[in-house]
PDB file of C-alpha atoms in Angstrom:
ATOM      1  CA  MET G   1      37.103  -8.035  -0.417  1.00  0.00           C
ATOM      2  CA  THR G   2      35.338  -8.768  -3.120  1.00  0.00           C
ATOM      3  CA  PRO G   3      31.475  -7.075  -3.346  1.00  0.00           C
ATOM      4  CA  VAL G   4      28.517  -9.080  -3.917  1.00  0.00           C
ATOM      5  CA  GLU G   5      25.782  -8.582  -5.901  1.00  0.00           C
ATOM      6  CA  VAL G   6      22.056  -9.660  -5.895  1.00  0.00           C
ATOM      7  CA  VAL G   7      19.470  -8.983  -8.040  1.00  0.00           C
ATOM      8  CA  THR G   8      16.066  -9.346  -8.300  1.00  0.00           C
ATOM      9  CA  ALA G   9      13.331  -8.087 -10.417  1.00  0.00           C
ATOM     10  CA  THR G  10       9.406  -8.022 -10.817  1.00  0.00           C
ATOM     11  CA  GLU G  11       6.553  -7.087 -12.656  1.00  0.00           C
ATOM     12  CA  LEU G  12       3.906  -5.144 -11.542  1.00  0.00           C
ATOM     13  CA  ARG G  13       0.500  -4.848 -12.711  1.00  0.00           C
ATOM     14  CA  ALA G  14       0.175  -1.412 -11.634  1.00  0.00           C
ATOM     15  CA  PRO G  15       1.583   2.288 -13.684  1.00  0.00           C
ATOM     16  CA  PRO G  16       5.187   2.890 -12.895  1.00  0.00           C
ATOM     17  CA  GLU G  17       4.027   5.898 -11.000  1.00  0.00           C
ATOM     18  CA  GLU G  18       1.500   4.641  -8.480  1.00  0.00           C
ATOM     19  CA  VAL G  19       4.255   1.999  -8.061  1.00  0.00           C
ATOM     20  CA  TRP G  20       7.394   5.061  -7.849  1.00  0.00           C
ATOM     21  CA  ALA G  21       4.636   6.707  -5.100  1.00  0.00           C
ATOM     22  CA  ARG G  22       4.375   3.633  -3.039  1.00  0.00           C
ATOM     23  CA  VAL G  23       8.287   2.358  -2.922  1.00  0.00           C
ATOM     24  CA  THR G  24      10.022   5.798  -2.392  1.00  0.00           C
ATOM     25  CA  SER G  25       8.218   6.496   0.794  1.00  0.00           C
ATOM     26  CA  LEU G  26       8.764   5.209   4.563  1.00  0.00           C
ATOM     27  CA  GLU G  27       5.411   3.621   4.677  1.00  0.00           C
ATOM     28  CA  GLY G  28       6.272   1.679   1.451  1.00  0.00           C
ATOM     29  CA  ILE G  29       9.397   0.905   2.307  1.00  0.00           C
ATOM     30  CA  ASN G  30       8.425  -0.337   5.648  1.00  0.00           C
ATOM     31  CA  TYR G  31       5.444  -2.224   4.259  1.00  0.00           C
ATOM     32  CA  GLU G  32       8.030  -4.024   2.198  1.00  0.00           C
ATOM     33  CA  LEU G  33       9.999  -5.146   4.829  1.00  0.00           C
ATOM     34  CA  SER G  34       7.406  -6.045   7.214  1.00  0.00           C
ATOM     35  CA  PRO G  35       6.855  -7.921   9.452  1.00  0.00           C
ATOM     36  CA  TRP G  36      10.656  -8.822   9.758  1.00  0.00           C
ATOM     37  CA  MET G  37      11.875  -5.546   9.687  1.00  0.00           C
ATOM     38  CA  ARG G  38      11.608  -1.429   9.741  1.00  0.00           C
ATOM     39  CA  MET G  39      13.545   1.226   8.799  1.00  0.00           C
ATOM     40  CA  THR G  40      13.683   4.370  10.745  1.00  0.00           C
ATOM     41  CA  ALA G  41      14.152   7.945   9.512  1.00  0.00           C
ATOM     42  CA  PRO G  42      13.352  11.843  10.121  1.00  0.00           C
ATOM     43  CA  ARG G  43       9.823  12.548  10.557  1.00  0.00           C
ATOM     44  CA  GLY G  44       8.340  13.625   6.999  1.00  0.00           C
ATOM     45  CA  ALA G  45      11.791  12.403   5.263  1.00  0.00           C
ATOM     46  CA  GLU G  46      11.046  11.806   1.520  1.00  0.00           C
ATOM     47  CA  LEU G  47      12.952  10.629  -1.352  1.00  0.00           C
ATOM     48  CA  SER G  48      12.714  13.439  -3.693  1.00  0.00           C
ATOM     49  CA  PRO G  49      15.318  15.464  -5.232  1.00  0.00           C
ATOM     50  CA  ALA G  50      13.709  18.522  -3.883  1.00  0.00           C
ATOM     51  CA  THR G  51      14.490  17.435   0.166  1.00  0.00           C
ATOM     52  CA  VAL G  52      17.430  14.887   0.040  1.00  0.00           C
ATOM     53  CA  PRO G  53      21.119  16.028  -0.009  1.00  0.00           C
ATOM     54  CA  LEU G  54      22.362  14.032  -3.048  1.00  0.00           C
ATOM     55  CA  GLY G  55      25.674  12.732  -2.681  1.00  0.00           C
ATOM     56  CA  GLN G  56      26.156  13.570   0.904  1.00  0.00           C
ATOM     57  CA  ARG G  57      24.909  11.039   3.951  1.00  0.00           C
ATOM     58  CA  TRP G  58      21.242  12.439   4.626  1.00  0.00           C
ATOM     59  CA  PHE G  59      20.407  10.637   7.798  1.00  0.00           C
ATOM     60  CA  ARG G  60      21.256   7.298  10.128  1.00  0.00           C
ATOM     61  CA  SER G  61      18.393   4.381   9.514  1.00  0.00           C
ATOM     62  CA  TRP G  62      18.030   2.069  12.214  1.00  0.00           C
ATOM     63  CA  ILE G  63      17.146  -1.179  10.700  1.00  0.00           C
ATOM     64  CA  LEU G  64      14.802  -2.626  13.344  1.00  0.00           C
ATOM     65  CA  LEU G  65      14.044  -6.977  14.000  1.00  0.00           C
ATOM     66  CA  PHE G  66      10.756  -7.021  14.267  1.00  0.00           C
ATOM     67  CA  GLY G  67      10.087  -3.380  14.277  1.00  0.00           C
ATOM     68  CA  VAL G  68      11.847  -3.080  17.689  1.00  0.00           C
ATOM     69  CA  ILE G  69      15.233  -4.538  18.069  1.00  0.00           C
ATOM     70  CA  PRO G  70      17.818  -2.332  16.408  1.00  0.00           C
ATOM     71  CA  PHE G  71      20.546  -4.871  14.413  1.00  0.00           C
ATOM     72  CA  ASP G  72      21.476  -2.548  11.989  1.00  0.00           C
ATOM     73  CA  TYR G  73      22.205   1.171  10.080  1.00  0.00           C
ATOM     74  CA  ASP G  74      22.202   2.517   7.077  1.00  0.00           C
ATOM     75  CA  ASP G  75      24.543   5.831   7.072  1.00  0.00           C
ATOM     76  CA  LEU G  76      22.114   6.619   4.286  1.00  0.00           C
ATOM     77  CA  CYS G  77      23.468   8.493   0.728  1.00  0.00           C
ATOM     78  CA  ILE G  78      21.468   9.499  -2.123  1.00  0.00           C
ATOM     79  CA  GLU G  79      23.368   9.819  -5.262  1.00  0.00           C
ATOM     80  CA  ARG G  80      20.545   9.643  -7.867  1.00  0.00           C
ATOM     81  CA  ILE G  81      17.095  10.118  -7.756  1.00  0.00           C
ATOM     82  CA  ASP G  82      14.851  10.154 -11.407  1.00  0.00           C
ATOM     83  CA  PRO G  83      11.503  10.536 -10.383  1.00  0.00           C
ATOM     84  CA  GLY G  84       9.082   7.756 -11.749  1.00  0.00           C
ATOM     85  CA  ARG G  85      12.470   5.584 -13.017  1.00  0.00           C
ATOM     86  CA  GLY G  86      14.676   4.959  -9.870  1.00  0.00           C
ATOM     87  CA  PHE G  87      17.555   6.112  -8.023  1.00  0.00           C
ATOM     88  CA  LEU G  88      20.651   5.028  -6.496  1.00  0.00           C
ATOM     89  CA  GLU G  89      22.047   4.820  -2.950  1.00  0.00           C
ATOM     90  CA  ARG G  90      25.448   4.435  -1.938  1.00  0.00           C
ATOM     91  CA  SER G  91      25.818   4.195   1.737  1.00  0.00           C
ATOM     92  CA  SER G  92      27.677   2.220   4.527  1.00  0.00           C
ATOM     93  CA  MET G  93      26.018   0.180   6.845  1.00  0.00           C
ATOM     94  CA  LEU G  94      26.941  -1.717   9.814  1.00  0.00           C
ATOM     95  CA  SER G  95      27.176  -4.862   8.065  1.00  0.00           C
ATOM     96  CA  ALA G  96      28.568  -3.298   5.119  1.00  0.00           C
ATOM     97  CA  ARG G  97      31.529  -1.700   4.475  1.00  0.00           C
ATOM     98  CA  SER G  98      30.216  -0.412   1.224  1.00  0.00           C
ATOM     99  CA  TRP G  99      25.846  -1.038   0.287  1.00  0.00           C
ATOM    100  CA  GLU G 100      24.770   0.058  -2.919  1.00  0.00           C
ATOM    101  CA  HIS G 101      21.246  -0.413  -4.005  1.00  0.00           C
ATOM    102  CA  GLU G 102      20.145   0.627  -7.164  1.00  0.00           C
ATOM    103  CA  ARG G 103      15.926   0.531  -8.106  1.00  0.00           C
ATOM    104  CA  THR G 104      14.690   1.158 -11.565  1.00  0.00           C
ATOM    105  CA  ILE G 105      11.100   1.043 -12.565  1.00  0.00           C
ATOM    106  CA  GLU G 106      10.493   0.408 -16.223  1.00  0.00           C
ATOM    107  CA  LEU G 107       6.922   0.830 -18.103  1.00  0.00           C
ATOM    108  CA  LEU G 108       6.115  -2.410 -19.769  1.00  0.00           C
ATOM    109  CA  GLU G 109       3.532  -2.116 -22.831  1.00  0.00           C
ATOM    110  CA  ASP G 110       0.838  -3.623 -21.010  1.00  0.00           C
ATOM    111  CA  GLY G 111       0.735  -0.502 -18.306  1.00  0.00           C
ATOM    112  CA  GLY G 112       2.503  -2.421 -16.108  1.00  0.00           C
ATOM    113  CA  THR G 113       5.805  -1.885 -14.539  1.00  0.00           C
ATOM    114  CA  ARG G 114       9.120  -3.306 -14.203  1.00  0.00           C
ATOM    115  CA  LEU G 115      10.674  -2.961 -11.222  1.00  0.00           C
ATOM    116  CA  THR G 116      14.286  -4.381 -10.651  1.00  0.00           C
ATOM    117  CA  ASP G 117      16.472  -3.796  -7.559  1.00  0.00           C
ATOM    118  CA  ARG G 118      20.136  -3.983  -7.816  1.00  0.00           C
ATOM    119  CA  VAL G 119      22.028  -4.536  -4.595  1.00  0.00           C
ATOM    120  CA  ASP G 120      26.198  -4.064  -4.263  1.00  0.00           C
ATOM    121  CA  PHE G 121      28.104  -4.960  -0.840  1.00  0.00           C
ATOM    122  CA  VAL G 122      30.857  -5.489   0.339  1.00  0.00           C
ATOM    123  CA  PRO G 123      30.280  -7.284   3.604  1.00  0.00           C
ATOM    124  CA  ARG G 124      32.216  -5.634   7.404  1.00  0.00           C
ATOM    125  CA  LEU G 125      33.418  -9.428   8.283  1.00  0.00           C
ATOM    126  CA  PRO G 126      35.629 -10.984   5.736  1.00  0.00           C
ATOM    127  CA  ARG G 127      34.205 -14.766   5.863  1.00  0.00           C
ATOM    128  CA  ALA G 128      30.232 -13.007   6.080  1.00  0.00           C
ATOM    129  CA  GLY G 129      29.891 -13.033   2.028  1.00  0.00           C
ATOM    130  CA  PRO G 130      27.401 -15.709   1.589  1.00  0.00           C
ATOM    131  CA  VAL G 131      25.559 -15.759   4.634  1.00  0.00           C
ATOM    132  CA  HIS G 132      24.992 -11.995   3.835  1.00  0.00           C
ATOM    133  CA  ARG G 133      24.252 -12.538   0.316  1.00  0.00           C
ATOM    134  CA  ALA G 134      21.958 -15.300   1.216  1.00  0.00           C
ATOM    135  CA  VAL G 135      19.792 -12.986   3.842  1.00  0.00           C
ATOM    136  CA  ILE G 136      19.964 -10.171   1.663  1.00  0.00           C
ATOM    137  CA  ALA G 137      18.880 -12.226  -1.690  1.00  0.00           C
ATOM    138  CA  ALA G 138      15.784 -13.735   0.981  1.00  0.00           C
ATOM    139  CA  VAL G 139      14.918  -9.863   2.237  1.00  0.00           C
ATOM    140  CA  PHE G 140      14.754  -8.732  -1.439  1.00  0.00           C
ATOM    141  CA  ARG G 141      12.485 -11.704  -2.153  1.00  0.00           C
ATOM    142  CA  HIS G 142      10.375 -11.250   1.008  1.00  0.00           C
ATOM    143  CA  ARG G 143      10.360  -7.330  -0.435  1.00  0.00           C
ATOM    144  CA  HIS G 144       9.567  -8.322  -3.958  1.00  0.00           C
ATOM    145  CA  ARG G 145       6.381 -10.651  -2.576  1.00  0.00           C
ATOM    146  CA  ARG G 146       4.822  -7.808  -0.603  1.00  0.00           C
ATOM    147  CA  LEU G 147       4.665  -5.791  -4.041  1.00  0.00           C
ATOM    148  CA  GLU G 148       2.969  -8.391  -5.973  1.00  0.00           C
ATOM    149  CA  CYS G 149       0.552  -8.417  -2.812  1.00  0.00           C
ATOM    150  CA  ALA G 150       0.186  -4.863  -3.265  1.00  0.00           C
ATOM    151  CA  PHE G 151      -0.185  -4.803  -6.737  1.00  0.00           C
ATOM    152  CA  GLY G 152      -0.409  -7.750  -7.926  1.00  0.00           C
ATOM    153  CA  ALA G 153       1.842  -9.484  -9.853  1.00  0.00           C
ATOM    154  CA  ARG G 154       1.873  -9.370 -14.354  1.00  0.00           C
ATOM    155  CA  ARG G 155       3.577 -13.127 -14.193  1.00  0.00           C
ATOM    156  CA  ALA G 156       5.870 -15.375 -11.283  1.00  0.00           C
ATOM    157  CA  ALA G 157       8.424 -12.871  -9.715  1.00  0.00           C
ATOM    158  CA  SER G 158      11.715 -13.439 -11.745  1.00  0.00           C
ATOM    159  CA  PRO G 159      14.097 -13.615  -8.796  1.00  0.00           C
ATOM    160  CA  ALA G 160      17.664 -12.932 -11.078  1.00  0.00           C
ATOM    161  CA  THR G 161      19.667 -12.974  -8.390  1.00  0.00           C
ATOM    162  CA  ALA G 162      23.717 -13.359  -9.987  1.00  0.00           C
ATOM    163  CA  PRO G 163      26.619 -15.156  -8.169  1.00  0.00           C
TER     164      PRO G 163
END
């Protein structure tokens, strides 16, 4: 099966360290997903090199529609964490045989932040690729709009969604 790629980038007015603190907390991730979804995690889970077992399954996160209806899961496996700069997740999901999410944070000349999400995945259902891609692209556009609400957009969001 052919992998599907979605890339979304946004320039925010906040400094990278402020953005990093928010986007790596469960509270921040769920803020991005709300009100449509929420992810579960063990109490105290935080994306930090000191607490994440790199390269192995960390935990199963249930993805809840409207915060209550389980519709997918993510067997979360973090491959790399570069504090303040980004992370790489390589997991499997109920809906995707493989799921790779790389989030990068870059300092802009004016002190703002460029946040880029690159997602590559292989849907479990053979013909689901186009629909799955459209849904994931919409989810990440929503997440970036929520980040713009939290931090202010430096300029309009730039969804660079690859074919």
